[in-house]
XYZ file of C-alpha atoms in Angstrom:
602
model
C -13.292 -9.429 40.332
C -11.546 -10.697 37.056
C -11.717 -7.283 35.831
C -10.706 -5.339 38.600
C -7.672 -7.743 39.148
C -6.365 -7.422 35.579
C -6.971 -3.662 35.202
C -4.750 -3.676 38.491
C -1.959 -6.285 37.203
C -1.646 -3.733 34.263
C -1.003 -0.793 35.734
C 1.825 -2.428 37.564
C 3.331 -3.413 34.569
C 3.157 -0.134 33.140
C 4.539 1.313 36.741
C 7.599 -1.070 36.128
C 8.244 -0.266 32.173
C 7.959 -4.152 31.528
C 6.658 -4.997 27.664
C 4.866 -8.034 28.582
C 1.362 -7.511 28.789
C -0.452 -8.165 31.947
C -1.341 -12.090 32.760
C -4.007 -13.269 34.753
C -4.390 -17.227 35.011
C -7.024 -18.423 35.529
C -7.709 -21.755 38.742
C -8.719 -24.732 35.958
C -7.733 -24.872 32.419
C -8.173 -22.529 29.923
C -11.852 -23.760 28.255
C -11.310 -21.784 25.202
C -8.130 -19.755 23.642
C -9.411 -17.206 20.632
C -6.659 -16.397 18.172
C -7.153 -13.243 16.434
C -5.474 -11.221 13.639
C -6.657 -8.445 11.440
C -6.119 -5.812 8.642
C -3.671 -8.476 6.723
C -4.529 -5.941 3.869
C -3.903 -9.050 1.019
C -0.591 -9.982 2.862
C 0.165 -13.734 2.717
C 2.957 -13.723 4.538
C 1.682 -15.082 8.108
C -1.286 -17.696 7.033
C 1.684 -20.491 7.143
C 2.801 -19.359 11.186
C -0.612 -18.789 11.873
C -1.749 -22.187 11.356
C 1.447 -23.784 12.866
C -0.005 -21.632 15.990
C -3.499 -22.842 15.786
C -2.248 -26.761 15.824
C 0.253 -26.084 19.112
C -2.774 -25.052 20.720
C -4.713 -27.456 19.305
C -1.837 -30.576 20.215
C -2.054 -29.155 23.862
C -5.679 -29.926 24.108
C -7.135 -26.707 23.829
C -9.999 -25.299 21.786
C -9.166 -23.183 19.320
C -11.079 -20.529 18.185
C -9.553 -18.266 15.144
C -11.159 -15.068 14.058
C -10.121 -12.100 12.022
C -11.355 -8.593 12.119
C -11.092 -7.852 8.642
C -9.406 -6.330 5.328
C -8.216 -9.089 4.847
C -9.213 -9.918 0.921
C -7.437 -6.734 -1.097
C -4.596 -4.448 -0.447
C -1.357 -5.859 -2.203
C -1.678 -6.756 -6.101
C -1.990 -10.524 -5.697
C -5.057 -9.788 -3.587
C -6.227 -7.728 -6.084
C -4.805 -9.728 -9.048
C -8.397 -12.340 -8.120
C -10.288 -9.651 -6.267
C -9.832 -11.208 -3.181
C -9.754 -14.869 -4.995
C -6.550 -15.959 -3.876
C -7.135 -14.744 -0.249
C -10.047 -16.761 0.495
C -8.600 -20.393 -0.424
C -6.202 -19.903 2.576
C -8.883 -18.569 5.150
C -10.333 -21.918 4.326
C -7.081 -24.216 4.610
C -5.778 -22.216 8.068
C -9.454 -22.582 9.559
C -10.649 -19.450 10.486
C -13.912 -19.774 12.402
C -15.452 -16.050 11.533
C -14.289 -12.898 10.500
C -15.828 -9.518 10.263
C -15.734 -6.857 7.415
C -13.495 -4.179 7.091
C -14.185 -1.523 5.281
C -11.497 -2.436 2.580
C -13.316 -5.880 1.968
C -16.340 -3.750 -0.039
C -13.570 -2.519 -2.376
C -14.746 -5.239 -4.950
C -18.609 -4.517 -4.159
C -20.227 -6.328 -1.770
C -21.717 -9.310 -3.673
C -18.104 -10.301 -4.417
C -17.434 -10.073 -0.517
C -20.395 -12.696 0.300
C -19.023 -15.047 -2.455
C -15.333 -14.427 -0.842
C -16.944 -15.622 2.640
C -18.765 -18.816 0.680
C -15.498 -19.677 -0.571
C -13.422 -19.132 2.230
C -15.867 -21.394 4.439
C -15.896 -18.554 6.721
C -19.170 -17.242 8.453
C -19.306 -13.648 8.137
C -20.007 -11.727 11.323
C -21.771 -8.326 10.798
C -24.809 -7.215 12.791
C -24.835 -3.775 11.487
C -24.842 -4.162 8.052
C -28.753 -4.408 6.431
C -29.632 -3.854 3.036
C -32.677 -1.282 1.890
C -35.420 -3.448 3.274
C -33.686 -3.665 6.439
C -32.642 -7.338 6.453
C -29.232 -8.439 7.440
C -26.335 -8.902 4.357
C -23.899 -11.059 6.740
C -24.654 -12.962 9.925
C -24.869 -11.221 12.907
C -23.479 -14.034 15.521
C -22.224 -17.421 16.159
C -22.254 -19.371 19.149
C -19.653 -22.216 19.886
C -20.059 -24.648 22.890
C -16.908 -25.791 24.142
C -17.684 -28.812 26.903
C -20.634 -26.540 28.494
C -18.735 -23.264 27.974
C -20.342 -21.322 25.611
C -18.797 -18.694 23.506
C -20.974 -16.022 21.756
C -19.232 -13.804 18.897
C -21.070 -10.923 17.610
C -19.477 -8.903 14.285
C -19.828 -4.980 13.341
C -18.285 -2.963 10.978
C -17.269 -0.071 10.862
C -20.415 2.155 10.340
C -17.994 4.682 8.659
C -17.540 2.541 5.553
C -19.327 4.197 3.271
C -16.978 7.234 3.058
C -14.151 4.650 3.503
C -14.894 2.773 0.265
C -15.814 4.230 -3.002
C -19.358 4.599 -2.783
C -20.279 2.550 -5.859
C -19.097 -0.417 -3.147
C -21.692 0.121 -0.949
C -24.860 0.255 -2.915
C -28.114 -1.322 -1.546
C -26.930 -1.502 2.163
C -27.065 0.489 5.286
C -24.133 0.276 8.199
C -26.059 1.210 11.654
C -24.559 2.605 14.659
C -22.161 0.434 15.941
C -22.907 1.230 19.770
C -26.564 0.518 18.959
C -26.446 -2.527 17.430
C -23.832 -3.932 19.812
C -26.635 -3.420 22.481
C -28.739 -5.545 21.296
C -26.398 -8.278 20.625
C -25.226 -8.337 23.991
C -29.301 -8.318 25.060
C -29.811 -11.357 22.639
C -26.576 -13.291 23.711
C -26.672 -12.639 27.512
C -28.992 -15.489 28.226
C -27.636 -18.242 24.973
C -23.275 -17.533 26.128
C -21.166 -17.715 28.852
C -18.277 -15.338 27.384
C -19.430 -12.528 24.962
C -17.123 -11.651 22.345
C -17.084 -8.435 19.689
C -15.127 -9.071 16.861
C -15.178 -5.241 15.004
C -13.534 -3.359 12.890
C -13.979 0.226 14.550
C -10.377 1.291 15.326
C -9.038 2.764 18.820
C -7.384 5.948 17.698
C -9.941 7.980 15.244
C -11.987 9.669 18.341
C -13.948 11.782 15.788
C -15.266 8.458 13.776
C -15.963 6.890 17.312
C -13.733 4.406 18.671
C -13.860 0.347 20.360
C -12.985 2.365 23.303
C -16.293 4.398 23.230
C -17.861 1.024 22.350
C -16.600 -0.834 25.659
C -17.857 2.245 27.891
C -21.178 2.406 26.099
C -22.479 -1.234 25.852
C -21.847 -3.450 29.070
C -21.815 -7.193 29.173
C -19.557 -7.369 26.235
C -16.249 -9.578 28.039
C -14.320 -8.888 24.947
C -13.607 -7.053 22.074
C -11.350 -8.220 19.210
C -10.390 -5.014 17.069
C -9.369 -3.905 13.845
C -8.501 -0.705 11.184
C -6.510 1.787 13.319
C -3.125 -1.071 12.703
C -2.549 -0.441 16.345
C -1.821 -3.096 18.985
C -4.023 -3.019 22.462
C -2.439 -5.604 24.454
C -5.552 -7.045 26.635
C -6.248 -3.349 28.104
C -9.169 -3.215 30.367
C -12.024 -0.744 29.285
C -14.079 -1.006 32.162
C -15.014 -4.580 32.590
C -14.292 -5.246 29.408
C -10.621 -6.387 27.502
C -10.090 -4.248 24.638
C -7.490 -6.461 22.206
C -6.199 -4.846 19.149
C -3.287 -6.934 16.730
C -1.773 -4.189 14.429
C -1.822 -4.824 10.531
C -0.173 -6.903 7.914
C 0.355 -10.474 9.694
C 2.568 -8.934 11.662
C 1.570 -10.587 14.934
C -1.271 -12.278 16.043
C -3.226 -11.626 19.724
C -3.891 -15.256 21.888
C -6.331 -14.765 24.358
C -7.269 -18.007 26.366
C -10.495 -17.412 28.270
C -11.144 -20.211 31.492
C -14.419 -21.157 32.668
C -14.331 -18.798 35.521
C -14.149 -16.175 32.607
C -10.419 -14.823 33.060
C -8.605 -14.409 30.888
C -4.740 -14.846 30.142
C -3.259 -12.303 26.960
C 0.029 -13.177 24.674
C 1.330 -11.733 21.462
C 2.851 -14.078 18.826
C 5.227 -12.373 16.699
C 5.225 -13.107 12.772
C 8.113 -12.453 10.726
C 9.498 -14.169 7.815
C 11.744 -16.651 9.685
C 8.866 -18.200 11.935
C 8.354 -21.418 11.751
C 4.831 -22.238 9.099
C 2.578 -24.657 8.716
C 4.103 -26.485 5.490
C 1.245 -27.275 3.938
C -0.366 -23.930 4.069
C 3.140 -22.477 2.986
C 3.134 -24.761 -0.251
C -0.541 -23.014 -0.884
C 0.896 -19.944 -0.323
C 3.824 -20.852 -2.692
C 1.451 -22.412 -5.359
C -1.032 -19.504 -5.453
C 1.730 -17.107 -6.000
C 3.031 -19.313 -9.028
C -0.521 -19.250 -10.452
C -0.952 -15.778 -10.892
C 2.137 -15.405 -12.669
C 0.488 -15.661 -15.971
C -2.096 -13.021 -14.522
C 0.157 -10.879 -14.180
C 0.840 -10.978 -18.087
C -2.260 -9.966 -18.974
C -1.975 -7.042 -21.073
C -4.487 -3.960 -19.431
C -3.330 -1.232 -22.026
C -1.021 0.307 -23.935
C 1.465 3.397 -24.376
C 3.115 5.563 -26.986
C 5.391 6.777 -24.715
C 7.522 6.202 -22.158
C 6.234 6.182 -19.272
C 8.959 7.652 -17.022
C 9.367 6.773 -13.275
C 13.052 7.230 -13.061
C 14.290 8.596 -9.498
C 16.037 11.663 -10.563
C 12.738 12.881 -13.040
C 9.364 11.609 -11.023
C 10.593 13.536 -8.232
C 12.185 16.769 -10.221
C 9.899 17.559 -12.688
C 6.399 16.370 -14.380
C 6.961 12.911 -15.807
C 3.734 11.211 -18.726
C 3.804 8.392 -16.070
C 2.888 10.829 -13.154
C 0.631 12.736 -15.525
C -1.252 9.471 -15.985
C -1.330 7.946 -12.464
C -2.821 11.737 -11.116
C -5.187 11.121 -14.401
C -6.293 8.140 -12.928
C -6.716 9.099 -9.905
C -9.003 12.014 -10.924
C -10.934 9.499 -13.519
C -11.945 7.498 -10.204
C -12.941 10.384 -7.595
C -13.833 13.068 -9.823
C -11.922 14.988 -7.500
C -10.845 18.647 -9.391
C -7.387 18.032 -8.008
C -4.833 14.749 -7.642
C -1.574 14.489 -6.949
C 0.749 11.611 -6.326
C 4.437 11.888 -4.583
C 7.157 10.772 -7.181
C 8.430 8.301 -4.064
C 5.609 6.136 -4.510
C 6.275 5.506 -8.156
C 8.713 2.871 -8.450
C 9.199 1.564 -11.791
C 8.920 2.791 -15.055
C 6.645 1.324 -17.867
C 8.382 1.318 -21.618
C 6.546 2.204 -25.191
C 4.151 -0.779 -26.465
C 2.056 -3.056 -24.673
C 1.555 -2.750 -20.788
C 0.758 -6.151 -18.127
C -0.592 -5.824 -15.391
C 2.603 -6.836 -13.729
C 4.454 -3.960 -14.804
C 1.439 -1.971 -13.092
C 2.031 -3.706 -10.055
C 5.835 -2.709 -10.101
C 5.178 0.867 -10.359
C 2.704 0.239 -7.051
C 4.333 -1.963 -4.665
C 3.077 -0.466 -1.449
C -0.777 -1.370 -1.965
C -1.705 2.018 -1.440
C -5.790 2.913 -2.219
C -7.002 6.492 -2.938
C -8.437 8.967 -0.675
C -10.121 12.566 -1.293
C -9.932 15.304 1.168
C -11.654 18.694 0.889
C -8.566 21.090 1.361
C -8.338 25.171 1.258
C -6.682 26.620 -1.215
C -4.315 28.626 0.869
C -3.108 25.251 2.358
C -2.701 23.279 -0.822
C -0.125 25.796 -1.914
C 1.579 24.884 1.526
C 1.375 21.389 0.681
C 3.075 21.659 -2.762
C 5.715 24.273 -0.898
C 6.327 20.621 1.464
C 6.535 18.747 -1.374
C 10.102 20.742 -2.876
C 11.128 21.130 0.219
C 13.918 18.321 -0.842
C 13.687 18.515 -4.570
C 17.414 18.732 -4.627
C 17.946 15.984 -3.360
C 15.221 14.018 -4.922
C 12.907 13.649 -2.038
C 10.222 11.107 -2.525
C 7.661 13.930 -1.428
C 7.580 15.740 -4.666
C 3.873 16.057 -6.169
C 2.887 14.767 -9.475
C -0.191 16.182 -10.375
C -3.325 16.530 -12.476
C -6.267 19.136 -12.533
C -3.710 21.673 -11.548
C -0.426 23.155 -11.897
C 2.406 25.629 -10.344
C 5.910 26.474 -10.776
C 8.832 26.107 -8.646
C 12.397 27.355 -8.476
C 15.049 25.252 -6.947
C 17.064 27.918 -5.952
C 15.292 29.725 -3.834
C 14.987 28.824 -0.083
C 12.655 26.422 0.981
C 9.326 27.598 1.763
C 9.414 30.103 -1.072
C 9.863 28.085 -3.852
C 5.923 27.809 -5.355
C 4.492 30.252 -7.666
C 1.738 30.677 -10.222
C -0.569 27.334 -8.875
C -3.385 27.512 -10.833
C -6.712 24.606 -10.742
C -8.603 23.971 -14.283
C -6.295 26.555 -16.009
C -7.110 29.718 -13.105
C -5.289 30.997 -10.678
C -5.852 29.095 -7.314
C -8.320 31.023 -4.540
C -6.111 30.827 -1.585
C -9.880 31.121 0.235
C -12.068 28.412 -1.967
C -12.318 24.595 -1.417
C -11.227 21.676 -3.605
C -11.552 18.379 -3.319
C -8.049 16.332 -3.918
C -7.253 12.952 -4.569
C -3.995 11.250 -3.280
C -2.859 8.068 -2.097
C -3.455 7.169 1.819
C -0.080 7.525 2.795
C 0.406 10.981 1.532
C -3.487 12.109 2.396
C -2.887 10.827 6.024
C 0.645 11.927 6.753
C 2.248 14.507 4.777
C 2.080 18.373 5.138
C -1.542 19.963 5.891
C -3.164 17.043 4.158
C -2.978 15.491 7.480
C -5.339 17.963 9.484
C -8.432 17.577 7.456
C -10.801 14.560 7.823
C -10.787 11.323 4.733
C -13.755 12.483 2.924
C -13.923 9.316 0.835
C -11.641 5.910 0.030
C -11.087 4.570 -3.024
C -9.806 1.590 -4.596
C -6.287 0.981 -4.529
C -3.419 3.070 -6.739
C -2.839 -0.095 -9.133
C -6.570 -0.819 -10.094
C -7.357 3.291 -10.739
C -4.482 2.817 -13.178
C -5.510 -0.509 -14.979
C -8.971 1.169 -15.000
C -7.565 3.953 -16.757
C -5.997 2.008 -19.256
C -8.851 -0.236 -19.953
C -11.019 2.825 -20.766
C -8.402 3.952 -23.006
C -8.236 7.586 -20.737
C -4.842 8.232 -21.940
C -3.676 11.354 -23.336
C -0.298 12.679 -23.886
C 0.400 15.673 -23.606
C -1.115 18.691 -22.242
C -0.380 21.671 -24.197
C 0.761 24.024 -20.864
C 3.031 22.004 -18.462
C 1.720 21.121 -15.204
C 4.794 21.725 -13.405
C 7.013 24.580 -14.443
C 10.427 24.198 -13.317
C 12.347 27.707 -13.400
C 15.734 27.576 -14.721
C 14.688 24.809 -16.891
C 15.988 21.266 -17.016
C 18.247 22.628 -19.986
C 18.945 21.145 -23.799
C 21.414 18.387 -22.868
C 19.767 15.062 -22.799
C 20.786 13.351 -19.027
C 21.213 9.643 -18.976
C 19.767 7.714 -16.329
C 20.818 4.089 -15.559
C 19.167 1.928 -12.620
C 17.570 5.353 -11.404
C 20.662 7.086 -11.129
C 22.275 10.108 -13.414
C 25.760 9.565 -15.495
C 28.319 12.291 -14.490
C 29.027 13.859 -18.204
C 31.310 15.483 -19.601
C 30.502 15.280 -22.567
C 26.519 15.700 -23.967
C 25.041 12.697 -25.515
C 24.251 12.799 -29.347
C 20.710 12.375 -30.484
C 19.872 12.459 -34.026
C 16.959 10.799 -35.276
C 17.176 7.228 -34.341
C 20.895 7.462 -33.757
C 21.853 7.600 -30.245
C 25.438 7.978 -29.111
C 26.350 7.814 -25.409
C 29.893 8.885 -23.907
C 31.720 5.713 -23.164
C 33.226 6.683 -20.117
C 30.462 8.415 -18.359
C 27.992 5.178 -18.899
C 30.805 2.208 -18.072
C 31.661 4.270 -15.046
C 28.270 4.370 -13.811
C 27.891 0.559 -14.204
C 30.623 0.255 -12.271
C 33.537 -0.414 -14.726
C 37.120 0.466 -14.612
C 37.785 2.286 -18.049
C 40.806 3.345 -19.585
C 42.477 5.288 -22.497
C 45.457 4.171 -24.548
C 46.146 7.313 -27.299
C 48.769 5.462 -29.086
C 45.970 2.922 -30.030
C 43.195 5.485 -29.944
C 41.517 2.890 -27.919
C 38.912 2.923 -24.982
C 38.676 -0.289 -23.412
C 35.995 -0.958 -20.390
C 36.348 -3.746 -17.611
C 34.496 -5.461 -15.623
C 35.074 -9.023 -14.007
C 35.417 -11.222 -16.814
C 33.546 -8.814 -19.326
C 35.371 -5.985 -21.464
C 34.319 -3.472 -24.113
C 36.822 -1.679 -26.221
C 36.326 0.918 -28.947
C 38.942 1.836 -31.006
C 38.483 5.567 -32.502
C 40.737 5.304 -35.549
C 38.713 2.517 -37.501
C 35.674 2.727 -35.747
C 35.698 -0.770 -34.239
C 33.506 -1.749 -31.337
C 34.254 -5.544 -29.385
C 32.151 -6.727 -26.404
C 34.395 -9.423 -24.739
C 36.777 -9.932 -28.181
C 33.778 -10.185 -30.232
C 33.285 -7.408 -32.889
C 29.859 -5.740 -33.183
C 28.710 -2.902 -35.615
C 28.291 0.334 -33.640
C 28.502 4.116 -34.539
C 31.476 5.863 -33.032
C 32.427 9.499 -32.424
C 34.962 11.680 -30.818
C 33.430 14.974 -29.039
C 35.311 17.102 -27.017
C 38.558 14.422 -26.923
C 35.810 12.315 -25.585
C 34.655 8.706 -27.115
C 30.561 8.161 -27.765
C 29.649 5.113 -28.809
C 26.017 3.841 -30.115
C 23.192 2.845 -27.540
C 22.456 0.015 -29.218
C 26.416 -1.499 -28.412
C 26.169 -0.274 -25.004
C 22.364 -1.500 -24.038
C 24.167 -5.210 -25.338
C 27.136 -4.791 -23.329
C 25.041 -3.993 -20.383
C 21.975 -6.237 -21.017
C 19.726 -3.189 -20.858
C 17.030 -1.771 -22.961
C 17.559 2.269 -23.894
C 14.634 4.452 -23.763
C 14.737 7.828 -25.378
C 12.432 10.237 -23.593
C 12.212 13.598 -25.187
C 9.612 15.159 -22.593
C 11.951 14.995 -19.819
C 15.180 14.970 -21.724
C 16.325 11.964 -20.347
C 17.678 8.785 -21.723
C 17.161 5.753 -19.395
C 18.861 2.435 -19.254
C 17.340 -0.384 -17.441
């Protein structure tokens, strides 16, 4: 009756275009409510609501029961940053009764995911998983009584995950059929609960890989089914007799489903942003692990000759040493013959000398991992047509690459702009295979990379490059460009500052060590009002409270009235004044990169 009710309430809803979800009340009080979120993906940013939510319920006399459908411990650098360590502290202080693997949560092997569960005090749920002599690497259920009504909560994972995690990860243990196993759970819980529960990490959109939906029409006497990995929401859909929940990704929101004796149910979502209201005790945890890892993130993982250029108007123009070495990286992890990474998801350069990890994590903010997908030749010269589609207007979709390499010319019309793409120094086979490596984003969603299957996941971007480094896998430069940009990128020198190009008139001077910038092209660009006066043979430079003048006739240079030694010249009726003068006045380092021809500021 409950289910047929519900099923009924919500296709009235739908009928009527309302975005509540359907609500079915139950005739006593609720005996249990179940809290669930998943696929945080290292995110931090909900633990603080989630446990103010947990105590409202609580403070109204309900039981509480909060569970997770997993990736939870990496994704985002300070997940990583511990592998997972400064996750696990806050599972503990927020409560959460059980949680289930996601394939992610393997990404630091899975002896480091038990010790993850021991210290987040969290029992982990996950019937399918066995190890070579067939015995069980998690637990495969829990049972809470809750004044007579019992509760019986059954994990599986994804029995995908080892092509969803490098396979290294995996090692030693076997993930069984999800449908399978979840029939025998139900066969051992039907007679020990009253309310069955699947807490999985399956997904609800991937039909090829299976789906919870194919899991709630194969295996009856499951009442619910708490999902994760597909970053969906399911908002207490009926599957048959059985409520299919899913709670989307990243602590966005989190799924309350309070369950009465009678076994219905009634289904709300609890929104999470950055202004709702936290537990402030968890939030100073939050706050206090964050301030930790600051020294972490000082840690010095390699070094670099060069400078490592992620500049907007280069990563996505032309081949840049830090897009040779992120595609390097990616290629050093796979073995994949091709990888490529879009110059939008590179987001902050890395200067000459020692490199932190921190400065790693800048370049990667998105917490992106690395997939490989067998592609045909004949569509990964499509793919690279996509990605200079926009060149000209630096689109974030242009391809960094390694293993491989091609031309392009800008002014042609799009579509027709690749040539000569050649893999391990031949000419690409429009009708052969290769495996490429990318980040998930682009593997998933861009150009023809999105109709073929994820052969195999990866750790994330950051790590593959820290690995890199560590293993000293850094060379500089290839002999034979890997991108070939007709018409050249010229002789001039272009100055970049904060990512975007000076308007000159006038060509920079480099000499050596001596590096003289036009004084008007580099003050306008930071936003200064500059002037001439050619009685005094005098630039000056405002800004606010802060002025720079350079007189041409003697040679002087003053930042705010105060006289500093700097090299002056006149080209083309035009002032240039010494880097070093400017990168003062400013409060900027100047980098000198001769591979792009670019001279960056930041």
């Amino acid at each position: 009756m409950k289910k047929r009710i519900l099923t009924l309430l919500l296709a009235i809803t739908l009928a009527l275009g309302v975005c509540t979800p359907a609500v079915f009340a139950g005739e006593d009080n609720a005996a249990v409510t179940i809290i669930h979120t998943t696929d945080a993906h290292g995110r931090t940013l909900g633990y603080a609501a989630i446990a103010n939510l947990v105590k409202q319920h609580e403070s109204a006399g309900e039981n509480v029961l909060l569970l997770d459908s997993g990736d939870i411990f990496h994704g985002l650098p300070a997940a990583n940053l511990e592998r997972g360590g400064s996750i696990a502290p806050l599972l503990k202080a927020v409560g959460y009764d059980a949680v289930t693997t996601g394939n992610h949560d393997y990404n630091f092997g899975t002896d480091r995911l038990k010790e993850l569960g021991e210290q987040a005090g969290t029992p982990i749920l996950a019937a399918n998983v066995v190890d070579e002599d067939g015995n069980l690497v998690f637990e495969d259920y829990k049972i809470w009584n809750f004044n007579g009504f019992k509760v019986g909560v059954f994990g599986i994972a994804n029995d995908h995950t080892k092509t969803k995690t490098a396979p290294a990860n995996t090692e030693g243990i076997e993930f069984r059929d999800d449908i399978e196993t979840a029939k025998k759970m139900v066969d051992e819980l039907e007679d020990q609960a009253d309310y069955i529960v699947a807490l999985t990490h399956i997904g609800s959109q991937i039909e090829s890989e299976g789906t919870s939906i194919d899991l709630a029409n194969e295996v009856k006497g499951i009442d619910l089914i708490l999902d994760g990995h597909s970053h969906n929401t399911n908002d207490g859909i009926m599957v048959g007799e059985t409520t299919l929940v899913s709670d989307g990704y990243y602590q966005e929101s989190a799924g309350v489903v309070r369950v009465y004796s009678d076994k219905k149910e009634e289904f709300s979502r609890f929104s999470i942003t950055g202004d709702t209201p936290g537990d402030e005790e968890i939030q100073a945890l939050v706050d206090a692990t964050d301030k930790a890892q600051s020294a972490l993130l000082e840690e010095e993982v390699g070094e670099t000759s060069v400078f490592l250029n992620a500049e907007y108007p280069f990563v996505r123009t032309q081949e840049t040493y830090m897009g040779d070495l992120i595609c390097d990286s990616y290629r050093l992890e796979t073995g994949a013959q091709i990888a490529v990474e879009n110059g939008g998801g590179i987001r902050a350069s890395i200067p000459t000398g020692k490199i932190t990890r921190g400065q790693v994590y800048e370049a990667f903010p998105f917490g992106n991992y690395i997939v490989t997908k067998e592609v045909t030749g004949a569509d990964f010269i499509q793919i690279l047509e996509d990605s200079v589609r926009e060149v000209t207007e630096m689109g974030g979709s242009f391809l960094q690459i390694s293993g491989a390499g091609y031309a392009y010319d800008a002014a042609k019309e799009p579509g027709k702009r690749i040539s000569g793409v050649t893999v391990a120094g031949q000419p690409i086979d429009p009708a052969a295979t290769y495996t490429v490596a990318t980040n998930n984003y682009v593997g998933t969603t861009f150009s023809k990379f999105a109709d073929y299957p994820v052969l195999n996941e990866y750790c994330a971007s950051d790590e593959a490059l820290i690995s890199c480094l560590a293993k000293g896998a850094v060379a500089f430069h290839d002999e034979t460009p890997r991108i070939t940009v007709f018409g050249g990128i010229g002789n001039d020198y272009r100055i970049c500052i904060d990512a975007y190009l000076t308007e000159n008139d006038v060509a920079p001077v480099v000499s050596g060590e001596s590096v003289l910038l036009p004084f008007r092209a580099v003050f306008e660009l930071s936003n200064y009002s500059v002037s001439w006066d050619g009685a005094l043979q005098t630039a000056t430079a405002a800004k606010d409270a802060s002025t720079v003048s350079v007189c041409y006739s003697d040679g002087t240079v003053a930042i705010d009235g105060v006289p500093v030694d700097a090299n002056v010249t006149m080209v083309q009726d035009r002032v240039l004044i010494d880097s070093a003068a400017i990168a003062q006045a400013l409060n900027k380092a100047v980098y000198v990169d001769e591979f792009t021809k670019s001279i960056v500021l930041f």
